[in-house]
PDB file of C-alpha atoms in Angstrom:
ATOM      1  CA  UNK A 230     -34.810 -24.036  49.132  1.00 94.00           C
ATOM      2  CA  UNK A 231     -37.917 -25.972  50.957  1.00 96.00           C
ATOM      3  CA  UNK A 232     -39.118 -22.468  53.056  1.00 97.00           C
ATOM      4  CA  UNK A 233     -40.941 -24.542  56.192  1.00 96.00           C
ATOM      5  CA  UNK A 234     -43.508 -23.277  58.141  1.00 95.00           C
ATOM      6  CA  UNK A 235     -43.844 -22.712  62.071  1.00 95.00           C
ATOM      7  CA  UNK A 236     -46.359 -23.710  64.664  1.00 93.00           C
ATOM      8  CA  UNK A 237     -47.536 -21.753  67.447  1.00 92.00           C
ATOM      9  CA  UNK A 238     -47.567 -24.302  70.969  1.00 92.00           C
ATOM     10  CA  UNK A 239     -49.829 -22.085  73.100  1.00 89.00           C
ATOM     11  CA  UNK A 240     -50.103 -18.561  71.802  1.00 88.00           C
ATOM     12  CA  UNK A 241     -50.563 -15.410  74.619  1.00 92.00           C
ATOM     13  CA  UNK A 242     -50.890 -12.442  73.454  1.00 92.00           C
ATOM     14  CA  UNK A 243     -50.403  -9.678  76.179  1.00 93.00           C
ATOM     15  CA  UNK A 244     -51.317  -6.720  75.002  1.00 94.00           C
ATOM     16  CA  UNK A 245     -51.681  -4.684  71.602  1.00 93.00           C
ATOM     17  CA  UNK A 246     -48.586  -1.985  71.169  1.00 91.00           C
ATOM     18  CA  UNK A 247     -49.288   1.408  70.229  1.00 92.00           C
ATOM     19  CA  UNK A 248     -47.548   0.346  66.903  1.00 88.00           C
ATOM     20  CA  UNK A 249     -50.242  -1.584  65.781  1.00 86.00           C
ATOM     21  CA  UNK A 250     -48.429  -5.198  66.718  1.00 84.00           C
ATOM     22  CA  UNK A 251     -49.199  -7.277  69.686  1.00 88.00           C
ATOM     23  CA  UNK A 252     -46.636  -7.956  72.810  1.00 93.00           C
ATOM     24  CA  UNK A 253     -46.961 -12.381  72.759  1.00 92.00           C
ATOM     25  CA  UNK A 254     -45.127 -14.986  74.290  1.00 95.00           C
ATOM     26  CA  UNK A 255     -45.340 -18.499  72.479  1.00 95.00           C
ATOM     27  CA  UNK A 256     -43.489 -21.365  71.441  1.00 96.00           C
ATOM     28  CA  UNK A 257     -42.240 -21.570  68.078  1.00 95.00           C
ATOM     29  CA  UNK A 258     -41.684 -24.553  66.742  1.00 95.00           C
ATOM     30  CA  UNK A 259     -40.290 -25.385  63.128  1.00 95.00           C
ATOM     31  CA  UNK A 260     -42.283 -27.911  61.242  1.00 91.00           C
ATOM     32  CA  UNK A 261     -41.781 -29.997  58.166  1.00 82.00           C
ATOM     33  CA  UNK A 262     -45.231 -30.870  57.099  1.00 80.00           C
ATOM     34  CA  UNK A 263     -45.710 -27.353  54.873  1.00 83.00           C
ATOM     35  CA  UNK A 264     -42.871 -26.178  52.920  1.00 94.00           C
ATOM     36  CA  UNK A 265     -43.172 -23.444  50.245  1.00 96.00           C
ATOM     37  CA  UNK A 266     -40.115 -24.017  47.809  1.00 97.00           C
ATOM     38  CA  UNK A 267     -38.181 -21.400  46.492  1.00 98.00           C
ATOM     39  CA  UNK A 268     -35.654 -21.563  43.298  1.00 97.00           C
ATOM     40  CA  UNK A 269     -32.824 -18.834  43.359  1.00 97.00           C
ATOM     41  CA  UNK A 270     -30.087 -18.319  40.802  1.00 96.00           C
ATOM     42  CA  UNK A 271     -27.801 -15.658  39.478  1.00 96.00           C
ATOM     43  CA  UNK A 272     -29.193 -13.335  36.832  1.00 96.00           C
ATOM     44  CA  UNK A 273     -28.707 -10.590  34.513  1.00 97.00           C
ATOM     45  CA  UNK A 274     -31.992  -8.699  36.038  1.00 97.00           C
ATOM     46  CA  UNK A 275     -33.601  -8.915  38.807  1.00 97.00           C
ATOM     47  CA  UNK A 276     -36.637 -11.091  38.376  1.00 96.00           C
ATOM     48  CA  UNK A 277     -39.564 -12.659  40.488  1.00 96.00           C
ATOM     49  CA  UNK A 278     -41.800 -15.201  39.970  1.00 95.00           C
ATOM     50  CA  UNK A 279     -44.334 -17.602  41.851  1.00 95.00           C
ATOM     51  CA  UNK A 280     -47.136 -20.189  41.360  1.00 95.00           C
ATOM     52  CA  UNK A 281     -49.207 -22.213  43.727  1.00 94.00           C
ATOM     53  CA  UNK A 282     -51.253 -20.586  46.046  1.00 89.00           C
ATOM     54  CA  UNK A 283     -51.763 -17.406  45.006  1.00 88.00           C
ATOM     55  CA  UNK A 284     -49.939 -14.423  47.059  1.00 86.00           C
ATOM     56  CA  UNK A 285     -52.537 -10.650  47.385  1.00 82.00           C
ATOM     57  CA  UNK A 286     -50.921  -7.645  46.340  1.00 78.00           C
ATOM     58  CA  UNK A 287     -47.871  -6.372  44.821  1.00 76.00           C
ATOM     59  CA  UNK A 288     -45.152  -7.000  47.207  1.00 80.00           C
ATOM     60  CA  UNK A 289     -43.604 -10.189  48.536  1.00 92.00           C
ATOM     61  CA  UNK A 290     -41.433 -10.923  51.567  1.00 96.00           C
ATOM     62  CA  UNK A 291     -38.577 -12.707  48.729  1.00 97.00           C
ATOM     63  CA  UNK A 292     -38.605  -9.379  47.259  1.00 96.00           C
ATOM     64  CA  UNK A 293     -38.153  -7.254  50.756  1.00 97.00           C
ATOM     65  CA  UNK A 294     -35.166  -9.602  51.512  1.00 98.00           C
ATOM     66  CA  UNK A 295     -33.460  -9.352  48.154  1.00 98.00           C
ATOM     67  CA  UNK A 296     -33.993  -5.181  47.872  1.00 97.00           C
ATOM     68  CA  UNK A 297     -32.797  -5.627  51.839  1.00 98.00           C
ATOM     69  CA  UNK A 298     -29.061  -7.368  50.585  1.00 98.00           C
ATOM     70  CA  UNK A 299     -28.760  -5.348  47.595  1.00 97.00           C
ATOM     71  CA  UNK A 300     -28.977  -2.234  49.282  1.00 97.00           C
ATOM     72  CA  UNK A 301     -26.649  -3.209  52.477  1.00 97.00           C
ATOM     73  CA  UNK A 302     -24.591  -5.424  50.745  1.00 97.00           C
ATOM     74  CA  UNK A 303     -24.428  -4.860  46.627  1.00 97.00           C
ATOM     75  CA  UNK A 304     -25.445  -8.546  45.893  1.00 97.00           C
ATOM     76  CA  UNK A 305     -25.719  -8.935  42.476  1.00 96.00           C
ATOM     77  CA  UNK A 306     -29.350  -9.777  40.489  1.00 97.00           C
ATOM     78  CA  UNK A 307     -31.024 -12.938  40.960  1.00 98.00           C
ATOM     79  CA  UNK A 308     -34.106 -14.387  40.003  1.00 98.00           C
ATOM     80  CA  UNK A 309     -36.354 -15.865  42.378  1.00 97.00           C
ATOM     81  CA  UNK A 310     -39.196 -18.330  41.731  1.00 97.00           C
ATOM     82  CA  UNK A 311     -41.553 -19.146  45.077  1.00 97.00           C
ATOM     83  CA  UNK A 312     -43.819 -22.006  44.945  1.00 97.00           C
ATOM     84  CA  UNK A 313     -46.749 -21.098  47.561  1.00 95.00           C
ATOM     85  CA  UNK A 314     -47.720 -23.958  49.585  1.00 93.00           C
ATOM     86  CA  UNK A 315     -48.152 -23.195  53.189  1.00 92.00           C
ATOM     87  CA  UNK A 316     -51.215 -21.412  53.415  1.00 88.00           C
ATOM     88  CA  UNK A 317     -51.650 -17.567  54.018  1.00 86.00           C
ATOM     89  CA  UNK A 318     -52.676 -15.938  56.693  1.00 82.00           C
ATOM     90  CA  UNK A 319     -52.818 -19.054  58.638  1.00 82.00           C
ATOM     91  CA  UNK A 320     -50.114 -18.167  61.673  1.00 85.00           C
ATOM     92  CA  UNK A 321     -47.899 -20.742  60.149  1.00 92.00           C
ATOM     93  CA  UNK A 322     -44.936 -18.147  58.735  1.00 93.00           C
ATOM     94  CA  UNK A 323     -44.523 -18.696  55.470  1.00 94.00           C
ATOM     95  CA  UNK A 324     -43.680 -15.473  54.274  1.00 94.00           C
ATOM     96  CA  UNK A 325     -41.642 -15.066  57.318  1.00 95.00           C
ATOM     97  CA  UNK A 326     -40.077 -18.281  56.481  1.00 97.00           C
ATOM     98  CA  UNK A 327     -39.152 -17.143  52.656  1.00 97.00           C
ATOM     99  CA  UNK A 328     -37.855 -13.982  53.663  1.00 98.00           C
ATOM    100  CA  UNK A 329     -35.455 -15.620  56.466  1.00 98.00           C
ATOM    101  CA  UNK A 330     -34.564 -18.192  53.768  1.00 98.00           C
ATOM    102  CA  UNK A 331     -33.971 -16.090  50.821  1.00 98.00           C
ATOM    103  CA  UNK A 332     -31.820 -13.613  53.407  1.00 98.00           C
ATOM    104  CA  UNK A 333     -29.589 -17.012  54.323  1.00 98.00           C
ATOM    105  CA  UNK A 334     -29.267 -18.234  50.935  1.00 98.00           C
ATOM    106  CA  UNK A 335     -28.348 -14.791  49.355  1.00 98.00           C
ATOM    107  CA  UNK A 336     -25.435 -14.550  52.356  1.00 98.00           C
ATOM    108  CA  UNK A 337     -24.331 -18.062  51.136  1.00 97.00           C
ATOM    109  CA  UNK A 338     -24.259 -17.654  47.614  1.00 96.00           C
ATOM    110  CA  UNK A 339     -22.172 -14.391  47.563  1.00 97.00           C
ATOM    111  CA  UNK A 340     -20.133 -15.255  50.721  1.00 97.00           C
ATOM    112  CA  UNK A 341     -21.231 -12.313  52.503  1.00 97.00           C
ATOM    113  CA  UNK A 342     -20.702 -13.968  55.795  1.00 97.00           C
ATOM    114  CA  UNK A 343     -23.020 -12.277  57.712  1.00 98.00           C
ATOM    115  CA  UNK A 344     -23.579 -13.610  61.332  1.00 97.00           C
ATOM    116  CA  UNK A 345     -26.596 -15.692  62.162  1.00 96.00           C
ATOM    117  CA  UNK A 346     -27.364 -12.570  64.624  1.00 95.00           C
ATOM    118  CA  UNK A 347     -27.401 -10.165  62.179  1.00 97.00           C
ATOM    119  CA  UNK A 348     -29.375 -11.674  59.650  1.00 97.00           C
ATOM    120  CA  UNK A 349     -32.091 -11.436  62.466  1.00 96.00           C
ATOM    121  CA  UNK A 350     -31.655  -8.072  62.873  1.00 95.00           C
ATOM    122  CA  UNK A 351     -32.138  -7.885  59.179  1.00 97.00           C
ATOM    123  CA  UNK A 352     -34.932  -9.918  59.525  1.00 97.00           C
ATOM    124  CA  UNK A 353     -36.217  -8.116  61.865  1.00 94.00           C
ATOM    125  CA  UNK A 354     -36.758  -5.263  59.374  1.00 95.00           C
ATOM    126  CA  UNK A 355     -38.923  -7.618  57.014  1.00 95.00           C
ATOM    127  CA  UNK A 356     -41.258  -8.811  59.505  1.00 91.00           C
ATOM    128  CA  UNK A 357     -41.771  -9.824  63.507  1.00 89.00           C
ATOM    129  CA  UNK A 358     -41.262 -13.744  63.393  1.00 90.00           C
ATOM    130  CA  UNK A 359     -38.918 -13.848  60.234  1.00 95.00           C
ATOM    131  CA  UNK A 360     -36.020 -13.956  62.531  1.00 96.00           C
ATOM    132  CA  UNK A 361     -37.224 -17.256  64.218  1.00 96.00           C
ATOM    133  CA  UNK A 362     -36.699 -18.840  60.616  1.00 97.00           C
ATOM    134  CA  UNK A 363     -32.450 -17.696  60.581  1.00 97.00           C
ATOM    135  CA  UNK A 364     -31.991 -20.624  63.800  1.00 97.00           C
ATOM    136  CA  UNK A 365     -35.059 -22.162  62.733  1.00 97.00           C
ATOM    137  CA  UNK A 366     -35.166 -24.297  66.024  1.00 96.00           C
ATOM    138  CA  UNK A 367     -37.545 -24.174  68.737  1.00 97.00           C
ATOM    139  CA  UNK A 368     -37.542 -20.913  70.646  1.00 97.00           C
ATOM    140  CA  UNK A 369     -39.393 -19.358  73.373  1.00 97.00           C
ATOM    141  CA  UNK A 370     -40.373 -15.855  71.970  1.00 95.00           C
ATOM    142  CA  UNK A 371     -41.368 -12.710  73.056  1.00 94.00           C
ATOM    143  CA  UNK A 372     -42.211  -9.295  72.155  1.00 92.00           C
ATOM    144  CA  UNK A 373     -43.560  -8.796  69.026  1.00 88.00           C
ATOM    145  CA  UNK A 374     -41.963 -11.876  68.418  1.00 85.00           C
ATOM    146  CA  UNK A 375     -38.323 -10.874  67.787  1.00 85.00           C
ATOM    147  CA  UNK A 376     -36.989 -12.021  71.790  1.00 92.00           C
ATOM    148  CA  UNK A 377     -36.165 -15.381  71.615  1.00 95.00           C
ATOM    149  CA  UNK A 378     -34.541 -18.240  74.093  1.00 96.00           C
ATOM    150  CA  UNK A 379     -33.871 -21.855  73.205  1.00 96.00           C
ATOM    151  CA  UNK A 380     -35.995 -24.288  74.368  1.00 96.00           C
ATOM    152  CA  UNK A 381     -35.663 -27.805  74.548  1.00 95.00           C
ATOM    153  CA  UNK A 382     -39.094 -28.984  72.718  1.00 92.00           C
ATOM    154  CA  UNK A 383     -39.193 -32.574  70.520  1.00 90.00           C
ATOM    155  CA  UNK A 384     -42.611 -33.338  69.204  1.00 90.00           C
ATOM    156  CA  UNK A 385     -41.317 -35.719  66.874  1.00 85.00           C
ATOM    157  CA  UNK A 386     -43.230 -38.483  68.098  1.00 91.00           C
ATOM    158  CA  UNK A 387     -46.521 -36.693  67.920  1.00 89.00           C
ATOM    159  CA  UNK A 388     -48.732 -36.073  65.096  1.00 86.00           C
ATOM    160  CA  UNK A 389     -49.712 -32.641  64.161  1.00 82.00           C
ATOM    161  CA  UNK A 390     -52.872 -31.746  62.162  1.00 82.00           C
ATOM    162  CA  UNK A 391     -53.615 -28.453  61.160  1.00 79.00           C
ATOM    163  CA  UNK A 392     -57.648 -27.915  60.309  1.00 77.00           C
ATOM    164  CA  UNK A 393     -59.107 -24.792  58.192  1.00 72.00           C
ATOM    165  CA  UNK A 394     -62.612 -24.300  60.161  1.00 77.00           C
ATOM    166  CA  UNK A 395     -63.128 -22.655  57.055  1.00 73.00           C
ATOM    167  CA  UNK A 396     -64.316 -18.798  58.672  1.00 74.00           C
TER     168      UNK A 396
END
């Protein structure tokens, strides 16, 4: 699975929530120019890997999804290697992305046929912005990040840079 990340066009925050997150609107839009990759197969155990950049603490977003299914839905074990490659911590969702990936691919491989709009929901659970990744088109979002409305956005014949000011 290449797990792409997201770019924020214009980023308001509103207000901060008495639950720590922040009310936004934005413009998410998908992008192809950071992908983390992410290798997931059948096992006998559960089992979870990565390399690349590396990931603080103990937890992982690939993990959250996978305990997520195998609680609601008995999927069997899998193993799950993640390649880091979008950077962390940068706004771009790549954790986000993983988890919405991992929670699409897991419905696919076991044919749990789980609607698009309840993966979100599930999503949801793992973190504000992972449901933007289950559509993974642009949106208009809201919130904490979990409203969302189409929007008709191509950027395809711009170039985007991303910079690390390095602070």
């Amino acid at each position: 699975l290449y797990s792409n990340a997201k770019v924020n066009l214009g980023l308001n925050i509103i207000n901060k929530r008495k639950d720590g997150f922040h009310n936004i609107s934005s413009v998410f839009y998908p992008t192809d120019f950071y992908s983390d990759i992410i290798e997931l197969n059948i096992s006998d155990e559960f089992n979870f890997t990565s390399s690349g950049m590396r990931i603080p603490g103990n937890s992982n977003t690939c993990i959250e999804a996978w305990n997520l299914m195998k609680r609601k839905y008995n999927v069997p074990n899998v193993s799950i290697h993640l390649h880091k490659r979008i950077p962390i911590g940068a706004g771009l969702g790549g954790g986000s992305s993983n988890a919405a990936f991992v929670l699409k691919s897991l419905n696919d491989l076991f044919d749990l046929d789980i609607s698009n709009s309840e993966l979100k929901c599930h999503a949801l659970s793992i973190g504000a912005d992972c449901p933007f990744f289950i559509d993974n088109i642009p949106k208009y979002v809201y919130g904490i990040g979990d409203k969302m409305e189409d929007v008709n956005v191509d950027l395809n014949s711009y170039k985007i840079r991303i910079f690390d000011p390095g602070i």
